[in-house]
XYZ file of C-alpha atoms in Angstrom:
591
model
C 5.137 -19.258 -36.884
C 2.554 -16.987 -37.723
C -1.472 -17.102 -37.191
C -4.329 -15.021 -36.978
C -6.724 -15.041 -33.917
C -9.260 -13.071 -35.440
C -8.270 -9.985 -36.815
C -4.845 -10.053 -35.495
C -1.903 -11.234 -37.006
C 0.286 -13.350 -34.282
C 3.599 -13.735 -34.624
C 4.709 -16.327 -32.602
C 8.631 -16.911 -32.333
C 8.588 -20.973 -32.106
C 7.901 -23.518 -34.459
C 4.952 -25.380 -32.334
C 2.537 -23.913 -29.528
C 0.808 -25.527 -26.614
C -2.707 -25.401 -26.601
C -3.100 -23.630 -23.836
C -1.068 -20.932 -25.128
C -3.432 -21.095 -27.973
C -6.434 -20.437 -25.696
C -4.670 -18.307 -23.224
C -4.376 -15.580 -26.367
C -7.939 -15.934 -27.507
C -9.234 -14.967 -23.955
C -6.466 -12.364 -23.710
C -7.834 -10.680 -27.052
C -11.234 -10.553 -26.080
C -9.812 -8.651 -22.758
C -7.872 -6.134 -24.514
C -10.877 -5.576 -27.131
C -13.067 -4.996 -24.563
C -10.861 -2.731 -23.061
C -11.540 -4.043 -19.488
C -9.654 -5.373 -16.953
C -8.730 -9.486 -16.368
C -8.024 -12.192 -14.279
C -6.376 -14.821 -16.550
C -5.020 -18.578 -15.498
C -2.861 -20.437 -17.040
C -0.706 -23.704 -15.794
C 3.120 -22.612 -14.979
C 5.620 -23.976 -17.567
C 3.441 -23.795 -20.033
C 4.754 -20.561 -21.776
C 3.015 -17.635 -20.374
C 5.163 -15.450 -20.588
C 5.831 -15.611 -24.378
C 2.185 -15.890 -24.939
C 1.214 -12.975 -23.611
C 3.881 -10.752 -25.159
C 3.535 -12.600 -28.455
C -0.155 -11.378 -28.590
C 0.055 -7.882 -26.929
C 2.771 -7.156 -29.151
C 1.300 -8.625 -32.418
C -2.543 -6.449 -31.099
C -0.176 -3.346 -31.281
C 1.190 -3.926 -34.743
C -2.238 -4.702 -36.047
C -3.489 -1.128 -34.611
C -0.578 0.813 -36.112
C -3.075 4.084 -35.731
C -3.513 3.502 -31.890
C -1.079 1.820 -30.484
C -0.898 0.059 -27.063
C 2.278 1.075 -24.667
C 2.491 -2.543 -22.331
C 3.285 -2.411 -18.989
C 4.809 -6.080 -17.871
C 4.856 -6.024 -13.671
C 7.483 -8.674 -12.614
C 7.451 -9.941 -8.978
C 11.747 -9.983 -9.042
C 14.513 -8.988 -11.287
C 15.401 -12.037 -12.166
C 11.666 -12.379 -13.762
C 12.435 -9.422 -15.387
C 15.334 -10.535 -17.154
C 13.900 -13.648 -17.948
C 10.815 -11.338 -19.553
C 13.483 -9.623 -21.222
C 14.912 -11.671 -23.149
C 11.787 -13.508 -24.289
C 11.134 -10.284 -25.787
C 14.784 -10.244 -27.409
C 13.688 -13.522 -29.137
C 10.172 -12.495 -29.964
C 11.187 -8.989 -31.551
C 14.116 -10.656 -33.843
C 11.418 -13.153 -34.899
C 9.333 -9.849 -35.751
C 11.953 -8.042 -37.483
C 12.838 -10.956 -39.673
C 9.036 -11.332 -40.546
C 7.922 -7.417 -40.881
C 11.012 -5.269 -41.589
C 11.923 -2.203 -39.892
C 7.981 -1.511 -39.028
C 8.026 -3.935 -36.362
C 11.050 -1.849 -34.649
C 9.881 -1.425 -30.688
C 11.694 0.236 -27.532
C 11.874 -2.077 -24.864
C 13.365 -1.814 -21.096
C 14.163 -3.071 -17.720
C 13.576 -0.308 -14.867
C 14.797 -1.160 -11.575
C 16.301 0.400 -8.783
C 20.071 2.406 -8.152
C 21.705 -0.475 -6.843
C 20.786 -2.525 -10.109
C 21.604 0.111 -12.855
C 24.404 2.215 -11.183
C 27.884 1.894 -13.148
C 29.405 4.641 -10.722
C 32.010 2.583 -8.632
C 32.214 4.427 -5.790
C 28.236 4.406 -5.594
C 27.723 0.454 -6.314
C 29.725 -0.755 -4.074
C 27.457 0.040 -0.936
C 26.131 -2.717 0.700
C 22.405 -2.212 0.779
C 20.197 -0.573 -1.852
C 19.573 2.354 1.124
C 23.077 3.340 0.762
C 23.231 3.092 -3.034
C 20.315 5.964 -3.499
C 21.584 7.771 -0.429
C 25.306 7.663 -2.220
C 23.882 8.896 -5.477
C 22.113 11.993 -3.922
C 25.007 13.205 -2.532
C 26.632 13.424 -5.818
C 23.340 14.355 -8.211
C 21.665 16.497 -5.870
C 21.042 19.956 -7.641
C 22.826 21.728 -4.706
C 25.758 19.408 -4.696
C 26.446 20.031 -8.578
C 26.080 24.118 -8.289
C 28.730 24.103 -5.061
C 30.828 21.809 -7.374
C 30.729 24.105 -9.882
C 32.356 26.964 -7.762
C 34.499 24.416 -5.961
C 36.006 21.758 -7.800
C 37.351 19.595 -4.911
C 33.612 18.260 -4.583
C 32.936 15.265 -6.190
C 30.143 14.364 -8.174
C 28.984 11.404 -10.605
C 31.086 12.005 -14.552
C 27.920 9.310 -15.681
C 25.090 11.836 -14.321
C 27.227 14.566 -15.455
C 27.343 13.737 -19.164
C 23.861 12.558 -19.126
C 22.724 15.980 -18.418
C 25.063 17.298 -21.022
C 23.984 15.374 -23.910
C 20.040 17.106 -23.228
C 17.654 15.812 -25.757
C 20.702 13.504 -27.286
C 20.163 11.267 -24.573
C 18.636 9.053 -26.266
C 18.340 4.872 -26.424
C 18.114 3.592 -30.015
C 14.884 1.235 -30.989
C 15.762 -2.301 -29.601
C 15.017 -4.215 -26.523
C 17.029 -3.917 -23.245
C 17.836 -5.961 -20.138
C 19.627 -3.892 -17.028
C 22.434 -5.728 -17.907
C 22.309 -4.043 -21.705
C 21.736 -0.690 -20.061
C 24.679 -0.857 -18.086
C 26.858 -1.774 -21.197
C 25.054 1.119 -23.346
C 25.647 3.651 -20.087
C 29.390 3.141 -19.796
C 30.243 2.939 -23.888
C 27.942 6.257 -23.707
C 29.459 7.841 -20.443
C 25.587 8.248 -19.325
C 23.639 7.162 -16.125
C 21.895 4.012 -17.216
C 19.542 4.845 -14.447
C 18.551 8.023 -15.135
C 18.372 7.394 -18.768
C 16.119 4.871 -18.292
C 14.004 7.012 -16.541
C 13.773 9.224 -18.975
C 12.881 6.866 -21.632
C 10.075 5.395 -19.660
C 8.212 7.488 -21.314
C 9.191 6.860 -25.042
C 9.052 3.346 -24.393
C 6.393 0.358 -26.352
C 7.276 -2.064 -23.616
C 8.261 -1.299 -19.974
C 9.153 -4.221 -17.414
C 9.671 -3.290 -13.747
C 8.815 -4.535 -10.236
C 4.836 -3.994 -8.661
C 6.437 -1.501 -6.656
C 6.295 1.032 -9.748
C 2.391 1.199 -9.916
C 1.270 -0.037 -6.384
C 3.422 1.823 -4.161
C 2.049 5.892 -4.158
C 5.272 6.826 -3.427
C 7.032 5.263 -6.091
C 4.190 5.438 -8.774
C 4.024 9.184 -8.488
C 7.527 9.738 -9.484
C 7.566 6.977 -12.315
C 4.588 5.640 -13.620
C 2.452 9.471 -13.422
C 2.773 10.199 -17.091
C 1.646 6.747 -18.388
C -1.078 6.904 -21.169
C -4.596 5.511 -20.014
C -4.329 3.785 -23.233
C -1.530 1.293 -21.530
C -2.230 -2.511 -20.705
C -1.050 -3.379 -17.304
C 0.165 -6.732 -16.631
C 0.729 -8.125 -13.157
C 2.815 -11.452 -14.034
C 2.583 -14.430 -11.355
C 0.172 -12.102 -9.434
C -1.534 -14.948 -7.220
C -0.252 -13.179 -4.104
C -1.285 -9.321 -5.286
C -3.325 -8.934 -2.709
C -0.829 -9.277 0.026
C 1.586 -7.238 -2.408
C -0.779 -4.411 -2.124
C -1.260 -3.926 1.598
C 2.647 -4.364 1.761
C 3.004 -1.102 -0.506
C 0.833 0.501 1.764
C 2.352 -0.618 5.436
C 5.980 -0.415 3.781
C 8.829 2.038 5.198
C 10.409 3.019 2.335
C 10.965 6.602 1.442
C 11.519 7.624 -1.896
C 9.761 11.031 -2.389
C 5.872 11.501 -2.718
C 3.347 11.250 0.310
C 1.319 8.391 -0.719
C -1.738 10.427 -1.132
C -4.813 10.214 -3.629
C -4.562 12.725 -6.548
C -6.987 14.964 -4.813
C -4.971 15.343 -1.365
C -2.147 16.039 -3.677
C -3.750 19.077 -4.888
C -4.657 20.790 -1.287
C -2.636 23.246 0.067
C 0.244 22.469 3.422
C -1.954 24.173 6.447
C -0.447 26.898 7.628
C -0.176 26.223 11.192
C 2.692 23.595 10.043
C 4.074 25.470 7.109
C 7.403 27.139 9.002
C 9.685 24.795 10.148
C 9.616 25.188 13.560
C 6.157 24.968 13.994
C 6.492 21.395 12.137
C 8.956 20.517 14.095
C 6.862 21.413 17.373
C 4.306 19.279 15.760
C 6.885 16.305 15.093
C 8.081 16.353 18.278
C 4.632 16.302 20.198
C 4.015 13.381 17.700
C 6.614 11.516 18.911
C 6.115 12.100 22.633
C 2.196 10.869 22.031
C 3.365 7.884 20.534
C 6.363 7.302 23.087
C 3.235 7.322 26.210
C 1.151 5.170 23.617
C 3.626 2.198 23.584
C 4.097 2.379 27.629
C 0.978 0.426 27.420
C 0.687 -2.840 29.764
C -2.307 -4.716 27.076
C -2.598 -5.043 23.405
C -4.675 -2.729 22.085
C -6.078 -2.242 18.716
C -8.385 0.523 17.219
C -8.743 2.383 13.396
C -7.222 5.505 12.313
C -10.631 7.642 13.020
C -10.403 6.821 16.781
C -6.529 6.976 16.986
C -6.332 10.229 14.960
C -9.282 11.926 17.746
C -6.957 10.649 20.338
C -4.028 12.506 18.881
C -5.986 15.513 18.832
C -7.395 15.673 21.766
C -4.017 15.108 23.819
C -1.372 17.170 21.488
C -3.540 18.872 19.350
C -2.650 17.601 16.165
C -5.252 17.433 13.457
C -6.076 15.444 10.850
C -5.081 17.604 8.063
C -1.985 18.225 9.805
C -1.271 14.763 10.103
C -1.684 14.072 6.881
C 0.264 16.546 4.812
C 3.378 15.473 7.559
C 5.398 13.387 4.849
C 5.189 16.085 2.450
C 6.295 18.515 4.802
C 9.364 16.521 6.098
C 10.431 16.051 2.049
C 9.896 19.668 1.670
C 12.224 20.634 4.891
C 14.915 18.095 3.648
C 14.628 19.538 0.385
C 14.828 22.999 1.495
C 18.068 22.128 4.223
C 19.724 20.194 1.349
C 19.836 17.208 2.883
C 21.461 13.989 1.270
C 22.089 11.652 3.731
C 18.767 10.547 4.123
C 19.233 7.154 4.789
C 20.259 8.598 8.213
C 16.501 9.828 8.465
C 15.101 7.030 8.066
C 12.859 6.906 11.246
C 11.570 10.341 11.063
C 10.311 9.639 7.917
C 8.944 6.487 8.653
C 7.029 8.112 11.667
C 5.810 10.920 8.923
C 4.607 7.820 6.568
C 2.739 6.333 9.619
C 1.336 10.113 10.395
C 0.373 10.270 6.429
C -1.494 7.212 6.238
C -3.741 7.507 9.208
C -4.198 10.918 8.285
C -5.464 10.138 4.659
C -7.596 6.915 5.396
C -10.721 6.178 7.096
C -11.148 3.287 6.610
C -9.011 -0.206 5.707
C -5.946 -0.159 8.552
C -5.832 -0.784 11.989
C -3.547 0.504 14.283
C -1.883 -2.556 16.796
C 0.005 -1.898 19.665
C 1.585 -4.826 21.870
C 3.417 -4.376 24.745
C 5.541 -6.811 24.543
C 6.468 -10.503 22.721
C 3.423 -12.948 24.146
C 6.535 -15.904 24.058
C 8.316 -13.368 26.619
C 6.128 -11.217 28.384
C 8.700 -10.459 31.258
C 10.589 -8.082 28.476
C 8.820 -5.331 27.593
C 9.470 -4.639 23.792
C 6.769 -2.605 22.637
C 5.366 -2.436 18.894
C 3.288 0.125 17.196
C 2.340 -1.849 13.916
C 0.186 -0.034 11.125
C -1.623 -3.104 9.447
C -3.457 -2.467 6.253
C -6.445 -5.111 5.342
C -7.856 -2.963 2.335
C -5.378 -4.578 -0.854
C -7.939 -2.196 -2.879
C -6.323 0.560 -2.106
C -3.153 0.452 -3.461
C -4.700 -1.071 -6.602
C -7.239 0.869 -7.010
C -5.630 3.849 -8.682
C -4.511 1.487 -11.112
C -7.484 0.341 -11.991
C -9.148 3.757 -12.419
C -5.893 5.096 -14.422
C -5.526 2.134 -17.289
C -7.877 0.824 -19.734
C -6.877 -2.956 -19.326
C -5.103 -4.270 -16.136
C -4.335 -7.971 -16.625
C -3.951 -10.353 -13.565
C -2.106 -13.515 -14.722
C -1.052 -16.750 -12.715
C -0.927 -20.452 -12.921
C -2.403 -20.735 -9.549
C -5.839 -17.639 -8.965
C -8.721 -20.619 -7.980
C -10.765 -19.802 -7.074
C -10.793 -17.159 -9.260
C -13.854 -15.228 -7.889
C -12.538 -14.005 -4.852
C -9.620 -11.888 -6.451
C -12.328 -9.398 -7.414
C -13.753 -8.790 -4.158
C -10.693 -8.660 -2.657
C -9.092 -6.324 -4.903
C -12.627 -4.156 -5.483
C -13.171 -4.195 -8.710
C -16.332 -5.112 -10.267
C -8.672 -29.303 15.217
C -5.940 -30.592 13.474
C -3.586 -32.836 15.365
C 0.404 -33.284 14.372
C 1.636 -36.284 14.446
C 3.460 -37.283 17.818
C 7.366 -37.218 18.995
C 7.718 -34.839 15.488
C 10.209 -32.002 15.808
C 8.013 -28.283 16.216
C 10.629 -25.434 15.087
C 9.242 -21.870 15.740
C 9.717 -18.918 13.926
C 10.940 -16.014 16.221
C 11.779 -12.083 15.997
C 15.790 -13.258 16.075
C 16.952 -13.558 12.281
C 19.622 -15.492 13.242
C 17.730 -17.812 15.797
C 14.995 -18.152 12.907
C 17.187 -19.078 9.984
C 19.029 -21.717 12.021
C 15.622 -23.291 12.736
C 14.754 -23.191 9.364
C 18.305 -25.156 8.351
C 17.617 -27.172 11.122
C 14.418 -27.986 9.622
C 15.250 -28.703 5.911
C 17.899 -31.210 7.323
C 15.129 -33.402 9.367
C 13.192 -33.646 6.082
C 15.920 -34.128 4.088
C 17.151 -36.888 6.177
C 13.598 -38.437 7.010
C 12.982 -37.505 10.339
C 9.835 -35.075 9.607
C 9.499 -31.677 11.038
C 6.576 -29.176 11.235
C 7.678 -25.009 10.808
C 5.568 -22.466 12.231
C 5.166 -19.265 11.639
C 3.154 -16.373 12.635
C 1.318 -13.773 10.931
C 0.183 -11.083 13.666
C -2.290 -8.711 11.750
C -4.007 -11.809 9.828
C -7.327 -11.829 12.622
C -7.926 -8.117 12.526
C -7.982 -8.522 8.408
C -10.276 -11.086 8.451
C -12.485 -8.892 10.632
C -12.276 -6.384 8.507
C -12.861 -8.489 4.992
C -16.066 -9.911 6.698
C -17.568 -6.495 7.682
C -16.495 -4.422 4.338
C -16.521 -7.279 1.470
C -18.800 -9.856 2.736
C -15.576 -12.569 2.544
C -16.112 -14.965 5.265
C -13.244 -15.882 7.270
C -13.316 -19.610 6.162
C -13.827 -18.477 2.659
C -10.657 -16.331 2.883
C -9.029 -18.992 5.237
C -9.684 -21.739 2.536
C -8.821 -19.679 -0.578
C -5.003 -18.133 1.242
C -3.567 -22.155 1.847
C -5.165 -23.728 -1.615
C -3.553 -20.601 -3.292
C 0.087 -21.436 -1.286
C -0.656 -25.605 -2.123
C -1.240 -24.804 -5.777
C 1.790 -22.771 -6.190
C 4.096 -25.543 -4.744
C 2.341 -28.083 -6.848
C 2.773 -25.694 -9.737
C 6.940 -25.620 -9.119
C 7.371 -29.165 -9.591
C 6.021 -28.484 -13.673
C 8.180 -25.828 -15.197
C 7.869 -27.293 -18.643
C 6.080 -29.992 -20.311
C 8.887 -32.454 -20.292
C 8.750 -31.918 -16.193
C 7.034 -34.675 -14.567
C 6.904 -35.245 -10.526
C 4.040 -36.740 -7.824
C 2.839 -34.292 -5.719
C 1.067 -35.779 -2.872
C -2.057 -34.110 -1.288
C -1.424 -35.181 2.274
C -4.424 -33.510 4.428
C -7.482 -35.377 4.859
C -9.501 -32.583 3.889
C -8.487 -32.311 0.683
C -10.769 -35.248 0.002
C -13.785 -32.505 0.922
C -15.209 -31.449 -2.469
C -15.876 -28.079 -1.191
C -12.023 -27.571 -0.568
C -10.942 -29.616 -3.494
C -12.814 -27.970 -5.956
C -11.350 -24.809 -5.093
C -7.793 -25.874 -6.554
C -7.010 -24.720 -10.103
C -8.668 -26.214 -13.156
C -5.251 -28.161 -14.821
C -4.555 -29.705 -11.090
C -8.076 -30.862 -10.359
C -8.031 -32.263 -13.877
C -5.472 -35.309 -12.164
C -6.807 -35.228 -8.985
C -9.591 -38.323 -9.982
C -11.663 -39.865 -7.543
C -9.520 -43.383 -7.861
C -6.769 -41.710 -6.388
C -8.882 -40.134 -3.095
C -8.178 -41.611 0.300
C -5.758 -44.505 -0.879
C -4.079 -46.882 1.845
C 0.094 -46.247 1.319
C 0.278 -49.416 -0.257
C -1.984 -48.569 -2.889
C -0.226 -44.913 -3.428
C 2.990 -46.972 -3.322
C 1.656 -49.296 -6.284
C 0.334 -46.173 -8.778
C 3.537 -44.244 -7.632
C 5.578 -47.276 -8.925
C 3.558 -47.441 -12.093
C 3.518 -43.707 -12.767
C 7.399 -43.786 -12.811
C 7.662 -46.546 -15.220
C 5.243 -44.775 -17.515
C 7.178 -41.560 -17.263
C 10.524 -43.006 -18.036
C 9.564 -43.689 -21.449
C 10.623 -41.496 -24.169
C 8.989 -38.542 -24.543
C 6.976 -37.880 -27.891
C 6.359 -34.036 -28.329
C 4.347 -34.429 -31.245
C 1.756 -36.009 -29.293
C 1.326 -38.931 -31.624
C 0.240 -41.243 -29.027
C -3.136 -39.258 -28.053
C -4.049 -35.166 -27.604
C -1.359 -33.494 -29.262
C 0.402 -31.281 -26.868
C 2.101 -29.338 -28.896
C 0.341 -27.334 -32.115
C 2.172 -26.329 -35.427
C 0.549 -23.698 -37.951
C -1.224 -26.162 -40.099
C -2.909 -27.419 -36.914
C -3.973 -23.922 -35.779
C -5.286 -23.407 -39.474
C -7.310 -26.659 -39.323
C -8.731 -25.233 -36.081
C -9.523 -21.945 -37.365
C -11.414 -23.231 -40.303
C -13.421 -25.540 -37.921
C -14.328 -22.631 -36.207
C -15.424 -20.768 -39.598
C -17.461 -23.479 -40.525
C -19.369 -23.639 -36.819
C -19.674 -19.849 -37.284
């Protein structure tokens, strides 16, 4: 079906539309118009995802002149593909509407281990091993000793890539990793690489957060995007904790994760020859060896640790922070390939880099030992980030329209601030299983625990999070958040997205059961999102279990009747095109 939503011509690939998807659009219009960023919510299984590239897509072919390049943020690849091939559908519906002007390029970006077709490469067990097996056969050194020596292997895919040049090309259409892989081996190309390179090209890219929050990975991919783009963070109710993850993460790819204007200072040259940065490295490491011999926890910010550096090695701050650019510069220069066997160095490096660059937002944390074990000493030197602004924040400042889109943000007000821009007693003789550092010990606990639900018995799981005190001290003194504010809005966010995976689709039905007394608080309550407080009616607050039995029982029987899409029996739930053209003349007439 087809509609307009003001000036814009939607082409929507389904006969009927919810009327949320309806709504969702019209408030998605008026953010890309405005060209400002958006925090959107929508309930889950209600067709989000088709929604929003239905009218993205249909805004670009309205604008022919000034077209909008949409970048679609997926939490997994498996959301990816699934965004994928909604797009499939969509563009076929366009083409069959429009003609050849509809034509779009559309890809999946992900990492080695997902787009490699090399054999020898894919097969490595971890995603570590995957990019370390591909330098060793793509690296620029690797190919010119090959060339003299013909015993040295290197990747045929990558090899005819780079021979085809500026024939390297993917036709118009939309593709999944899956299709890239196909289109790499009938080609002889490196699907990876060649998508890559047609990043750029591209009307629609889909790829993980990682892409835009993490520096690292951002300033290899995502530096050439137009500020024209629209961002899209899909199922983003946890971006916040996404963010300080891409900051506290120990992942080397290749750029120091610097601001743009770091990036344009020159190495000091105290640390430029290598074995004066090694000097420096290795007085690093000894100051942070002594560090972690401490006997109590100890916890201070990167001004204070990076004057304690300095005034017992004599590193500086600049030197510190231009460390993970040196260290890629050395490995470049030694022609190293293995560097999955660096790993530590350059996480050290990352940790030097960070405190270096910021003022402001970590903390550095420092415990002796495990407080269920204090008899062992097992030190920990954890860099904990509490600022999710910063990662964002470039993002922000680089795009025109950054849209933040989940069935579960209530209360919507605090994603803002957080992001910058504009006695409880268990019930007794229940099993307690504890999370610990062990993975094994941890995941049999957690089997352990799914059987004594499953079976009736009732267990409680805990887990800790060690850094989440010194963020709320730091969200109180920089944002204003209170802690109960932040305390209240982190578990309804978690309760609403469990509620929200028992509806995937409007035919879903399920009773979700708000157990904790103090959901009954108003305060708390009202703090849940829109479509689930819309159920939650005072009749069914504080009922005795016979009572919840009784409107459980009846609730089933109403449920198993047939289900009647068309909505004939009350508010239509579904809308078809005369319905949206009896609405939009309603509108005219109000207007």
């Amino acid at each position: 079906m087809k509609f307009q939503i003001e000036d814009v011509t939607v082409y929507f690939p389904y006969d009927h539309i919810y009327p949320e998807q309806y709504s969702y659009m019209i408030e998605l219009k008026r953010a890309l118009d405005a060209k400002g960023h958006c925090l959107l919510e929508m309930p889950t299984g209600t067709g989000k995802t088709i929604a929003l590239l239905s009218l993205i897509t249909s805004y670009t072919l309205s604008k022919p002149s000034n077209p909008v390049k949409l970048l679609y943020c997926t939490r997994t690849v498996h959301e990816m593909e699934k965004t994928l091939a909604e797009l499939k559908l969509l563009h076929k519906y366009q083409l069959d509407n429009i003609g050849p002007s509809a034509r779009m390029l559309a890809l999946g970006l992900s990492s080695r281990k997902n787009l490699c077709v090399n054999p020898n490469v894919v097969s490595a067990e971890n995603r570590d091993s995957v990019d370390a097996g591909c330098r060793k056969l793509t690296a620029s050194w690797v190919r010119a000793l090959a060339i003299e020596n013909p015993n040295i292997p290197t990747c045929s895919f990558f090899e005819s890539y780079e021979k085809a040049g500026s024939d390297a090309v993917l036709p118009p259409g939309v593709y999944t990793l899956q299709d890239l892989r196909v289109f790499g081996k009938e080609k002889g190309w490196c699907p990876y690489f060649l998508a890559r390179h047609m990043v750029q090209f591209a009307n629609v890219v889909v790829y993980s957060y990682q892409y835009l929050l993490d520096p690292k990975v951002a300033g290899i991919i995502s530096k050439e995007m137009q500020r024209e783009s629209v961002v899209v963070f899909d199922e983003a109710h946890n971006i916040d904790n996404v963010c300080i993850e891409a900051l506290i993460g120990d992942t080397w790819l290749a750029n120091p994760a610097l601001p743009d204007d770091i990036l344009k200072e020159a190495v000091p040259g105290n640390i430029r020859r290598a074995e004066h940065f090694l000097s420096v490295l290795r007085r690093l490491v000894q100051y942070l060896k002594g560090r972690l011999e401490t006997e109590n926890v100890e916890k201070e910010g990167p001004v204070t640790f990076v004057n304690s550096v300095n005034s017992h090695v004599g590193i500086d701050q600049k030197m510190l922070k231009f460390c993970y650019d040196r260290l890629h510069s050395l490995m470049l220069t030694l022609e190293i390939t293995d560097t999955d066997e660096f790993l530590h160095i350059q996480t050290i490096c990352d940790f030097a880099t960070l405190v270096g660059t910021y003022t402001r937002g970590f903390s550095i944390i420092i415990e002796p030992y495990d407080e269920r074990m204090p008899h062992i000493p097992d030190p920990v030197l954890q860099l904990s980030c509490h600022d999710a602004s910063l990662a964002i924040k470039p993002v922000f400042d680089r795009f025109q329209s950054v849209v933040i889109t989940s069935g579960t943000l209530s209360p919507i007000d605090l994603y803002p601030r957080l992001l910058n821009f504009n006695p409880v007693e268990i019930m007794q003789r229940k099993l307690v299983f504890i999370e610990t550092q062990d993975v094994v010990e941890t995941t049999l606990a957690l089997d352990n625990y799914r059987k004594a639900c499953d079976c009736g018995r009732g267990a409680v799981f805990f887990s800790v999070a060690r850094i989440l005190l010194a963020r709320l001290e730091y969200l109180r003194e920089t944002f204003q958040i209170k802690e109960g504010d932040f305390l209240t809005f982190d578990a309804l966010r978690q309760a609403a997205q469990c509620v929200g995976r028992v509806i995937r689709s409007k035919a879903d039905y399920g009773m979700m059961i708000f157990a904790d007394k103090r959901y009954t608080r108003h305060d708390k309550r009202s703090k849940l999102p829109g479509w689930i407080l819309s159920h939650l009616r005072d009749a069914h607050l504080n009922l005795s279990t016979d009572m919840a039995v009784h409107i459980a029982r009846e609730f089933l029987r109403k449920m198993a009747q047939p289900y009647d899409k068309t909505g004939g029996g009350g508010k239509k739930t579904l809308l078809s095109q005369d319905d949206l053209e009896k609405m939009n003349g309603v509108e005219g007439m109000m207007f």
